[in-house]
Tab-separated table of C-alpha atoms and ligand atoms in Angstrom:
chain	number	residue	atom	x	y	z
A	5	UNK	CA	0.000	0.000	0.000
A	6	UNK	CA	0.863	3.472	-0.528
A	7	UNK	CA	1.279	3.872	2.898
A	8	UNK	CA	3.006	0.640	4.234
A	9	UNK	CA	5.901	3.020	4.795
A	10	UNK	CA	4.587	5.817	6.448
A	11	UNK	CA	4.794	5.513	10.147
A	12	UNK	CA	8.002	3.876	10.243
A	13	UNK	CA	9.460	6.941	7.813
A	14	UNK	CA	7.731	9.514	8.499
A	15	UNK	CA	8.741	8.905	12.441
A	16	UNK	CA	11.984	9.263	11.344
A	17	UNK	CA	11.393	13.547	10.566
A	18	UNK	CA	11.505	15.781	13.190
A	19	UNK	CA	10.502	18.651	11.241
A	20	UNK	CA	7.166	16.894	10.256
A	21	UNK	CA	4.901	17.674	12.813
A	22	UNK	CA	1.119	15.481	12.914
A	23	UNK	CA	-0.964	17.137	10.619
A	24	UNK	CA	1.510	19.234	8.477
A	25	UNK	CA	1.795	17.987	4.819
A	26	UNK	CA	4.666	19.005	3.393
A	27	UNK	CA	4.948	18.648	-0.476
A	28	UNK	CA	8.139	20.434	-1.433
A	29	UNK	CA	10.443	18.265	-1.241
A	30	UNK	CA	11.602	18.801	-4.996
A	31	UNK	CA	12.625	22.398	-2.894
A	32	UNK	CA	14.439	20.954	-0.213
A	33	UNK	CA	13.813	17.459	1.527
A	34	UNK	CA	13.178	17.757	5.353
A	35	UNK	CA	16.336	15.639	7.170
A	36	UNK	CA	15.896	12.601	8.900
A	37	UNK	CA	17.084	11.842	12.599
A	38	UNK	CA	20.288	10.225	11.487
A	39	UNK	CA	21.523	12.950	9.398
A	40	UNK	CA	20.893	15.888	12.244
A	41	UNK	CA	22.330	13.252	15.008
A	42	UNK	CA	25.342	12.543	12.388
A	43	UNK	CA	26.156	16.585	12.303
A	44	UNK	CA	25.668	17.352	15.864
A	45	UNK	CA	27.792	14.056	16.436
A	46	UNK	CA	30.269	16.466	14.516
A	47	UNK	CA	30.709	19.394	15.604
A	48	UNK	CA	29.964	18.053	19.680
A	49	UNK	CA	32.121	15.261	19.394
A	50	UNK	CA	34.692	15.035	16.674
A	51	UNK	CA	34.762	18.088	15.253
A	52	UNK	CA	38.663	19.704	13.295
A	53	UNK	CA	39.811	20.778	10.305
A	54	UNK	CA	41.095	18.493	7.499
A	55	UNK	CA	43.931	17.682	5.620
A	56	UNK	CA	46.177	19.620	7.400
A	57	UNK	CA	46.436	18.898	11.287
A	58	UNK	CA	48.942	16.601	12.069
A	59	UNK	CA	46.952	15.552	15.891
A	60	UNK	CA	44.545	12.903	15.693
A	61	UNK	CA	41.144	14.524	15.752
A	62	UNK	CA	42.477	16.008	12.719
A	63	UNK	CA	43.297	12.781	11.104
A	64	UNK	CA	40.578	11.361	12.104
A	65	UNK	CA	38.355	14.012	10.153
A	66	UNK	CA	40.183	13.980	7.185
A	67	UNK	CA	39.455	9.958	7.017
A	68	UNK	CA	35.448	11.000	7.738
A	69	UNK	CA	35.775	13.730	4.795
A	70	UNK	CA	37.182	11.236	2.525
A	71	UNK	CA	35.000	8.098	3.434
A	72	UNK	CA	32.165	10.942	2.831
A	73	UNK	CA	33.653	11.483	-0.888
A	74	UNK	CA	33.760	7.851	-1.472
A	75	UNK	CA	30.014	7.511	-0.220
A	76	UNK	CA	29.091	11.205	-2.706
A	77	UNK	CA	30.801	9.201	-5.444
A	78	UNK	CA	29.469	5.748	-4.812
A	79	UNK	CA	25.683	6.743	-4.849
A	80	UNK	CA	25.891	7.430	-8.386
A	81	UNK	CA	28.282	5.181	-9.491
A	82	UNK	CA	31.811	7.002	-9.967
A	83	UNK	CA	34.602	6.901	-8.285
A	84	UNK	CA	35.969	9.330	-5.244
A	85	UNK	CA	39.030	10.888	-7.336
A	86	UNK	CA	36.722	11.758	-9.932
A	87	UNK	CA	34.046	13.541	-7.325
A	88	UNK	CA	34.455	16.925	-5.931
A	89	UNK	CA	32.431	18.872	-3.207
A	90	UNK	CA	30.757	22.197	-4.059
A	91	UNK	CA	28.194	24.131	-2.619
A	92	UNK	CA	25.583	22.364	-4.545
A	93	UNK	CA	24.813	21.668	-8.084
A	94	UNK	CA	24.962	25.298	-8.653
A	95	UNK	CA	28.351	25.640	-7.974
A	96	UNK	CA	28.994	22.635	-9.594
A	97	UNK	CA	27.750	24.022	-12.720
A	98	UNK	CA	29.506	27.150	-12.753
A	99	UNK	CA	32.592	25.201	-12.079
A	100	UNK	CA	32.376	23.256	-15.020
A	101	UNK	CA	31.460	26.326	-16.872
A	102	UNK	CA	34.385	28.176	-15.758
A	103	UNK	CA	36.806	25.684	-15.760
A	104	UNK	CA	36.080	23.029	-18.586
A	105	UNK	CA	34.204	25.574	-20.587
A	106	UNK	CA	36.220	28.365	-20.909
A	107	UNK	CA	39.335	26.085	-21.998
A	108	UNK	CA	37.068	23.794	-24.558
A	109	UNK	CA	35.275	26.381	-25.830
A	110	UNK	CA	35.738	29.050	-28.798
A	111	UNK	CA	33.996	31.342	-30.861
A	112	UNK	CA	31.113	29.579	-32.800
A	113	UNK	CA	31.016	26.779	-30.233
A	114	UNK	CA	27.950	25.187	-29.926
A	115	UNK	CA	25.844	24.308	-26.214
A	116	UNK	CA	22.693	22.202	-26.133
A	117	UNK	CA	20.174	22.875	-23.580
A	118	UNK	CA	16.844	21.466	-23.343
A	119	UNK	CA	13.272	24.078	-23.097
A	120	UNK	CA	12.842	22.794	-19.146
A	121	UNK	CA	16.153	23.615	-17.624
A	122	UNK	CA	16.186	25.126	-14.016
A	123	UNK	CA	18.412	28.271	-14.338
A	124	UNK	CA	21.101	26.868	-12.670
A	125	UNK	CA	21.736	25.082	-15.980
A	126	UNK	CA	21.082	27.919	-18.056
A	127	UNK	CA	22.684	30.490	-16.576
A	128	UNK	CA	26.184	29.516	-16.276
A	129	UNK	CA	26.104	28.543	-20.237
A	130	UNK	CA	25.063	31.978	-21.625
A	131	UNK	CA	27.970	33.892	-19.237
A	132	UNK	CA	30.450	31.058	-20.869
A	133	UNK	CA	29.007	31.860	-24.327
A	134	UNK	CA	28.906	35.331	-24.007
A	135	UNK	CA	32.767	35.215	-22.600
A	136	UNK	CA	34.283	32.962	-25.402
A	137	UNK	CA	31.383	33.505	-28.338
A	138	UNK	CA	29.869	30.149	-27.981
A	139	UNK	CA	25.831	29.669	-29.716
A	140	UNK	CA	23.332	28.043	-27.579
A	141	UNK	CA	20.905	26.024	-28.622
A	142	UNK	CA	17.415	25.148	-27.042
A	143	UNK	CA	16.304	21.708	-27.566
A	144	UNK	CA	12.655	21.273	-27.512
A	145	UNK	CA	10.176	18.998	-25.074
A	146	UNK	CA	7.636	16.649	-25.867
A	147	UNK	CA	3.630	17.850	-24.556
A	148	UNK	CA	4.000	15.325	-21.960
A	149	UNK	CA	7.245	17.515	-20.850
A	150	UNK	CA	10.453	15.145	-21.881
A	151	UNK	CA	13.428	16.093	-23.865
A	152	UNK	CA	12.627	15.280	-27.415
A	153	UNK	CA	15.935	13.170	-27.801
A	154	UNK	CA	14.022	12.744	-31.787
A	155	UNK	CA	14.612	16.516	-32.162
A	156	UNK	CA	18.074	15.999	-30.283
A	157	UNK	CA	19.875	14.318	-32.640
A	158	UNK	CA	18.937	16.093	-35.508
A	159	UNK	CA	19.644	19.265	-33.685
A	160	UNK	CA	23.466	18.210	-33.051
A	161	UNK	CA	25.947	18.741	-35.213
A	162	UNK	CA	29.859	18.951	-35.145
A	163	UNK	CA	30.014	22.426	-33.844
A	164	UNK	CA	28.494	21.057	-30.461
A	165	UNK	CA	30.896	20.611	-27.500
A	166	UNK	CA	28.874	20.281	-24.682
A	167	UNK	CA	25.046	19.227	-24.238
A	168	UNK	CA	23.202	19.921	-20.498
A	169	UNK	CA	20.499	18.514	-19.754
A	170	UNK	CA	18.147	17.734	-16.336
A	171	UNK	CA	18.463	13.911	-15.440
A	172	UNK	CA	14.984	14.672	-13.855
A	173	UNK	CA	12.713	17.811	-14.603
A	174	UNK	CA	12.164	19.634	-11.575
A	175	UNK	CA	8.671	21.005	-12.717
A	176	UNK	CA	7.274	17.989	-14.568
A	177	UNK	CA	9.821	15.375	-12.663
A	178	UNK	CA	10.050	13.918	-16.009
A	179	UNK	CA	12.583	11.324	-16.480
A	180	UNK	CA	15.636	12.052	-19.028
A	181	UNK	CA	16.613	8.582	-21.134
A	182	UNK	CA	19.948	9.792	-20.182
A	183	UNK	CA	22.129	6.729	-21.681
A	184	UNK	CA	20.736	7.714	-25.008
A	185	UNK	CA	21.297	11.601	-24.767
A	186	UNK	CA	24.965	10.652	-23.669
A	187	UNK	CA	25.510	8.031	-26.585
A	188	UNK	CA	23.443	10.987	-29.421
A	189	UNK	CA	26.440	13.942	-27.682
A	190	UNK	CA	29.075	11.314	-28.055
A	191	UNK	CA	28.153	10.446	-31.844
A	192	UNK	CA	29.247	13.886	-32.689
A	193	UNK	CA	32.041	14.404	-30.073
A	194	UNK	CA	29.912	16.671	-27.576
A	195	UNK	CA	30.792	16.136	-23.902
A	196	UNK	CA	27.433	15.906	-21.517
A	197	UNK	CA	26.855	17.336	-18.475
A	198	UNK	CA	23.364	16.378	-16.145
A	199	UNK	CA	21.804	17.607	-13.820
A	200	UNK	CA	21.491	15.158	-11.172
A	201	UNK	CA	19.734	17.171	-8.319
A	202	UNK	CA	16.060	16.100	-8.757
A	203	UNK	CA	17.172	12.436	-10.033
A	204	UNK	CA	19.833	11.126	-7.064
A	205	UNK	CA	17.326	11.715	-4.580
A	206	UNK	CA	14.315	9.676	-6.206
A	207	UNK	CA	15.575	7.239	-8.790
A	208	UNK	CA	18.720	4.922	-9.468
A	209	UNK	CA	21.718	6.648	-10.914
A	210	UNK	CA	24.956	4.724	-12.299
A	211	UNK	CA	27.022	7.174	-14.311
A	212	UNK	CA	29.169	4.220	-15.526
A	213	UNK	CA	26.180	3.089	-17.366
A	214	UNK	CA	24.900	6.549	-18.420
A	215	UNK	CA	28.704	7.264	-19.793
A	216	UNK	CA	27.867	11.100	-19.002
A	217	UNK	CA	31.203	13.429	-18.934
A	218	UNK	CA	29.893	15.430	-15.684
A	219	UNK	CA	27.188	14.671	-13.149
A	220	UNK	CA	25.979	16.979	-10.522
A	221	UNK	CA	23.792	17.113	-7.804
A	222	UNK	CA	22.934	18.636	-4.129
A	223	UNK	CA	22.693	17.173	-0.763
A	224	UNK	CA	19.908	18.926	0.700
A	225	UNK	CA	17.521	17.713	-1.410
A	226	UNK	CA	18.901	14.182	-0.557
A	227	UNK	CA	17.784	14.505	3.157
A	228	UNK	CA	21.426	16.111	3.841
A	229	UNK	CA	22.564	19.200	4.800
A	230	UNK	CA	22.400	22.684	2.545
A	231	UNK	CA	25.809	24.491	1.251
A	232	UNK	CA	27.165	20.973	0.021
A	233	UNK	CA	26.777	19.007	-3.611
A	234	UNK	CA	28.680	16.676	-5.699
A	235	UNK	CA	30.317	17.389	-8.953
A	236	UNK	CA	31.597	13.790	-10.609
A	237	UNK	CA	33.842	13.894	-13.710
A	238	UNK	CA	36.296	11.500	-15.300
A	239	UNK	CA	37.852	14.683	-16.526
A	240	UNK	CA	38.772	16.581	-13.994
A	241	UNK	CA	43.040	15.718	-14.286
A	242	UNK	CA	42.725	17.489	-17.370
A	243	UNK	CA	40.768	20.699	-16.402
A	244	UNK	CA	42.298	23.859	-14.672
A	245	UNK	CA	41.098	25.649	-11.569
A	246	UNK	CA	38.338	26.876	-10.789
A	247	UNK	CA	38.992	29.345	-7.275
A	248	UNK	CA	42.492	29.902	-5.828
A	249	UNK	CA	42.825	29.735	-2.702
A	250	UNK	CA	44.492	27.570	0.563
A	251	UNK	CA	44.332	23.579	-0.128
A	252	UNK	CA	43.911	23.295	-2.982
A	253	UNK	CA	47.793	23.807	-3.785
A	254	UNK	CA	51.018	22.336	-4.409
A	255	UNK	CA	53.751	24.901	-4.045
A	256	UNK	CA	53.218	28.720	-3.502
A	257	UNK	CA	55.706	31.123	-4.847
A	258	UNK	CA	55.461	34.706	-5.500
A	259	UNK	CA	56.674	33.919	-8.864
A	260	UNK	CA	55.093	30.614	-9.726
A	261	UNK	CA	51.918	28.122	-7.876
A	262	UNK	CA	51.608	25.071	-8.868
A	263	UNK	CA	48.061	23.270	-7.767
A	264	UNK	CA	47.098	19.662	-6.423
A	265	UNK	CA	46.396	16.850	-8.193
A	266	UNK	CA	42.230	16.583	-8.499
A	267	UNK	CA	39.799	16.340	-6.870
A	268	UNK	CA	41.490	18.520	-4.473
A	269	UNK	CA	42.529	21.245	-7.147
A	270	UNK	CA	38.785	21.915	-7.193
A	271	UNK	CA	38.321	22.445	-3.280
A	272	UNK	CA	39.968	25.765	-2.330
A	273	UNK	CA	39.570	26.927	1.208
A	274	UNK	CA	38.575	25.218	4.329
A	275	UNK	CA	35.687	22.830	3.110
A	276	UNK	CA	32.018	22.064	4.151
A	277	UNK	CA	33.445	19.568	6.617
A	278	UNK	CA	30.207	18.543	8.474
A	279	UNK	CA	28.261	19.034	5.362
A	280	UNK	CA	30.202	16.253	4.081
A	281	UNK	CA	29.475	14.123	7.136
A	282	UNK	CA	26.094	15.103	6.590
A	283	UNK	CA	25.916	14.725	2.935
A	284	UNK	CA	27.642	11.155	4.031
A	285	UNK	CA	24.495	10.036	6.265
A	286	UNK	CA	21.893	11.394	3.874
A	287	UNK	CA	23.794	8.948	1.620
A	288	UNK	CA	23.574	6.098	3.689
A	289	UNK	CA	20.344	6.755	4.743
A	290	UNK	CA	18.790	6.909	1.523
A	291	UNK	CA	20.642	3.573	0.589
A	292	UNK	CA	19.356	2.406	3.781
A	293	UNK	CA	15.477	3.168	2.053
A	294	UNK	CA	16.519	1.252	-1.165
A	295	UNK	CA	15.996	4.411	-3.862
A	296	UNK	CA	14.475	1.471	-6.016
A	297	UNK	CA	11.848	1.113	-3.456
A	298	UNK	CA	11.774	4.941	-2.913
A	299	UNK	CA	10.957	5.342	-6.460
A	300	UNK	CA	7.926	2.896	-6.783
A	301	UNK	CA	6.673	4.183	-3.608
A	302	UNK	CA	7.048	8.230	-4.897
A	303	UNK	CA	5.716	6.891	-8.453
A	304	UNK	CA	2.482	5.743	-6.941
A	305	UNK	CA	1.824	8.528	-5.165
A	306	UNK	CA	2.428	10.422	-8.791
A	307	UNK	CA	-0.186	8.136	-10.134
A	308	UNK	CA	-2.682	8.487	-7.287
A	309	UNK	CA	-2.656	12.327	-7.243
A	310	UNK	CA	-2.786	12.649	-10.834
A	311	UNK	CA	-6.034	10.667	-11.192
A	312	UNK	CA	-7.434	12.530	-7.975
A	313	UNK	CA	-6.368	15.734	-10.186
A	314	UNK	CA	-7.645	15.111	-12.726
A	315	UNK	CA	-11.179	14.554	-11.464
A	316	UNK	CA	-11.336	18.187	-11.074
A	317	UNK	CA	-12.641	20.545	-13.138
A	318	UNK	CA	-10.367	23.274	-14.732
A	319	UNK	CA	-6.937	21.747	-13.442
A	320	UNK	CA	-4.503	21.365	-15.870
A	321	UNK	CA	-2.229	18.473	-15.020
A	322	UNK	CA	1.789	18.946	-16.472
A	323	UNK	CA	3.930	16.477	-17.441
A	324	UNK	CA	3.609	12.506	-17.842
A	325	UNK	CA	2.239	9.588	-15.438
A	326	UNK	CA	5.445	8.098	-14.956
A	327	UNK	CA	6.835	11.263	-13.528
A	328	UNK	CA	9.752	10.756	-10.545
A	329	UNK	CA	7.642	11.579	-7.645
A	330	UNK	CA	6.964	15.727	-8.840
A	331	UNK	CA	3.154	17.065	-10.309
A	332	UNK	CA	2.727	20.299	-11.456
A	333	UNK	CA	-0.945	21.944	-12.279
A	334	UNK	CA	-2.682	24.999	-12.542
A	335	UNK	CA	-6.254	25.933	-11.646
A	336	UNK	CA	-8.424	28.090	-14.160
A	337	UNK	CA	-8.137	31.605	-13.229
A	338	UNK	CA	-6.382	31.108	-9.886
A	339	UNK	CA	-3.066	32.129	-9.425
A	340	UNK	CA	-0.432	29.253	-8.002
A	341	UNK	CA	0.305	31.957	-5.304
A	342	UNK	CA	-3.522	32.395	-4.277
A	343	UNK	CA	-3.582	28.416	-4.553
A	344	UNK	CA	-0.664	27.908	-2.188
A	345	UNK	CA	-1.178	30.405	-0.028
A	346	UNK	CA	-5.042	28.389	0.895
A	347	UNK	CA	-3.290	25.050	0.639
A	348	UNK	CA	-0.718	26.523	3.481
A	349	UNK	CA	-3.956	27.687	5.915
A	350	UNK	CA	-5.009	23.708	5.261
A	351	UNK	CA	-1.614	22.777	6.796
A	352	UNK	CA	-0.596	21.403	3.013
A	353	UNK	CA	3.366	23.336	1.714
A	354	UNK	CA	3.899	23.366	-1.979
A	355	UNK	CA	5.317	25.519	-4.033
A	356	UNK	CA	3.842	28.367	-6.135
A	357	UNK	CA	5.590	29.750	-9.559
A	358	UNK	CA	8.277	29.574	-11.437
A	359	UNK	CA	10.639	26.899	-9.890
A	360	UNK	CA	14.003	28.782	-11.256
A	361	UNK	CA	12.447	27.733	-14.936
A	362	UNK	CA	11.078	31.113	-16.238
A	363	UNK	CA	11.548	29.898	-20.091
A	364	UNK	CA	9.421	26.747	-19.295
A	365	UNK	CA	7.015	28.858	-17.761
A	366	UNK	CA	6.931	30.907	-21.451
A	367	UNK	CA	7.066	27.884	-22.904
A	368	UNK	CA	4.022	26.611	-21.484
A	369	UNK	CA	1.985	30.258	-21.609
A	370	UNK	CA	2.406	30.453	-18.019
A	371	UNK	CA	3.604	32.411	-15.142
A	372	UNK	CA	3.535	29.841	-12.046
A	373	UNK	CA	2.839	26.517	-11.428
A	374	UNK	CA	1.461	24.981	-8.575
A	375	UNK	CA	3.683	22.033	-7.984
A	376	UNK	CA	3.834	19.399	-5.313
A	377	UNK	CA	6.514	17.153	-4.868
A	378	UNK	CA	6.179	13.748	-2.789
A	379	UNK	CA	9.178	12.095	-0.841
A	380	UNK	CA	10.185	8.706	1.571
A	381	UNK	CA	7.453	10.145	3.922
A	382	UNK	CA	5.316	11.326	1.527
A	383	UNK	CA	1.926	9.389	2.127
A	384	UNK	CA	-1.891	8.770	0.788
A	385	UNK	CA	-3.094	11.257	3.499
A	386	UNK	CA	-0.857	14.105	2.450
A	387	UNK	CA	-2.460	13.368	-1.319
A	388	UNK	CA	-5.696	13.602	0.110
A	389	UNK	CA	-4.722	16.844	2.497
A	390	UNK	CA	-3.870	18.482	-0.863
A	391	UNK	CA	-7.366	17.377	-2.810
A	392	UNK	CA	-9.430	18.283	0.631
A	393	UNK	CA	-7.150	22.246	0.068
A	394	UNK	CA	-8.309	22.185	-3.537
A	395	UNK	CA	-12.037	22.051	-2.827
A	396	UNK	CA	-11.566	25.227	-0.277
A	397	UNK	CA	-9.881	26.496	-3.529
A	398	UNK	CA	-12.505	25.789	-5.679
A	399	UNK	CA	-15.149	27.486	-2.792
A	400	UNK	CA	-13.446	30.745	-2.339
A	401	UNK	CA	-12.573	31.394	-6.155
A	402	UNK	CA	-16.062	29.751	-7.013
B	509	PMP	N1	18.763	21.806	-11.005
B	509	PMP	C1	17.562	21.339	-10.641
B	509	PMP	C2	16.812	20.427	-11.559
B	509	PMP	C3	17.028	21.710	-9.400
B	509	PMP	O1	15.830	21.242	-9.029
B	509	PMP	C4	17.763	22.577	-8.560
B	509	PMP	C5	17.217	23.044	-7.236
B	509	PMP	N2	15.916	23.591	-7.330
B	509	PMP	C6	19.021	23.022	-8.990
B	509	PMP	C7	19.482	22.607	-10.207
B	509	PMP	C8	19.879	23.920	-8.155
B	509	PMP	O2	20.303	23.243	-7.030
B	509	PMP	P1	20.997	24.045	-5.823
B	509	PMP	O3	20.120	25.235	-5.558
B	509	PMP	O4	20.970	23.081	-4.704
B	509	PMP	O5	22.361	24.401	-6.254
């Protein structure tokens, strides 16, 4: 049943108090027990800096950073010298951006992105392109809001060097076919980045599979911690610097620095040390959930609120059944806001407008959508929390 999980999980959240139905997940994901009682375990008990202290709290921490690199890398698949920390998949992005990018890229380059990019994977391309002269292209979505992969490959041609696309649509929570985008950007020498932040938390992901170039994604909407992500690469030897800074250096001179090998290259400055340890436990926790089992469970919930959606009249459902656990609709003449903001008084949190994808938004004729996004708690009752908000909807706006 939908809800043969629920107690046990949900029990599990402090932050989800009886009665409060929190559907934003595809936001931020509310954190477990383990993962707070992992970072308070931190900084109470073994907290100290990394890498450098030659005392044994200090070693000790490094070895907790590391094992939490090798646990960042493992959940998707890749390898802990390939996998860098960042502040999230933001960072990440600009990073490969700044530091790939601007050495593989030239005037007249070509960049694929796809209509329902967040802007964090939109953004970062067009400073890139307007720095070196690069072209980007826009590669159009299906009506049931997936990356036409048809329209794909006839879009790309030699000129391409880099294609990024969402592994999972954070509006529609479509689900990218991503070993076939990777194996269309390989056929004409393209490198591909994706944007793991709304798949790692809700489906499998092996990159070794996929054979994608970069893979990114953020802890805190993996039950971890905020201010920490992943950025995976098999390229990263090969790519320069992206800040300057302390540790991430092999010998300072006035006249001449040379850096570290990667992945530390990439990790200037003291690092997100308990976000790591928290990133770590939100890795181990979700593992714990089998993400296979998280997936079926977050599916069927998709399924079950789309048909109870669907019932009513003027809602316009987005996006496809077999969406990862995200539904986005919008009510005839009611803004997402006004919708929210009476979903909120009937204890029920979703989100209300854009979600950082403006040129979806104009793609679809839209300024907001109301979106609700389910996770390992997410439950039957919190479906039929948001249907009982909808009616009072429906009664104030008539
Ligand atoms: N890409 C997608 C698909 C997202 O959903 C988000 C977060 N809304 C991001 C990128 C950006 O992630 P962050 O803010 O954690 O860097």
């Amino acid at each position: 049943s939908l809800d043969g999980n629920k107690a046990a999980v949900r029990d599990q959240f402090p932050g989800l108090p009886e009665g409060w139905h929190y559907l934003d997940s595809a936001a931020t994901a509310q954190k477990p027990q383990a993962v707070i009682d992992a970072i308070t375990r931190a900084y109470a008990h073994d907290y100290a800096t990394v890498h450098r202290g030659v005392y044994e709290r200090s070693a000790m921490m490094t070895q907790s950073y590391e094992a939490a690199r090798s646990a960042a890398a493992s959940l998707i698949g890749g390898k802990p010298e390939d996998t860098v920390f960042t502040r999230g998949a933001t960072e990440a992005i600009n990073l490969v951006a700044q530091s790939w990018g601007r050495d593989n890229l030239k005037a007249g380059d070509r960049i694929l992105l796809s209509t329902l990019e967040h802007h964090s994977n939109i953004v970062p391309w067009q400073m890139l392109a307007r720095e070196v002269g690069a072209i980007i292209d826009i590669c159009p979505i299906s009506d049931d809001g997936r990356i036409d992969l048809e329209a794909m490959e006839k879009m790309l041609t030699e000129e391409h060097r880099l294609v990024a696309l969402a592994h999972v649509s954070n509006v529609f929570g479509s689900i990218l076919d991503a070993r076939t985008a990777t194996q269309l950007a390989h056929r004409v020498g393209a490198k591909i980045l994706l944007d793991g932040c709304q798949a790692a938390p809700r489906i499998p992901v092996d990159i070794g599979a996929i054979g994608c170039d970069f893979y990114v994604w953020s802890a805190h909407k993996l039950y971890g911690p905020t201010g920490i992500g992943a950025l995976t690469s098999p390229l990263l030897s090969d790519m320069p610097p992206y800040q300057g800074g302390g540790s991430m250096i092999d010998r300072v001179t006035f006249e001449e620095t040379t850096y570290a090998p990667a992945p530390t290259r990439f990790e200037a400055g003291t690092p997100h040390i308990v976000g790591a340890i928290g990133l770590h436990a939100a890795v181990d926790w979700l593992r714990e959930q089998d993400v296979l089992n998280l997936h079926r469970h977050e599916s069927g919930l998709v399924a079950f609120a789309r048909e109870e959606l669907s019932r009513i009249e003027g809602l316009t459902l987005y996006g496809s059944d077999d969406s990862a656990g995200i539904v986005s609709f919008n009510l005839d003449g009611v803004h997402g806001h006004d919708v929210a903001t009476i979903l909120d008084d009937a204890g029920v949190a979703v989100r209300a407008g854009h979600h950082c994808a403006q040129p979806l938004m104009d793609h679809l004729g839209v300024s907001a959508t109301v979106r609700a996004s389910f996770a390992a708690h997410s439950s039957a009752e919190d479906v039929a929390a948001l249907m009982k908000g909808l009616e009072k909807v429906k009664r104030i706006f008539g």
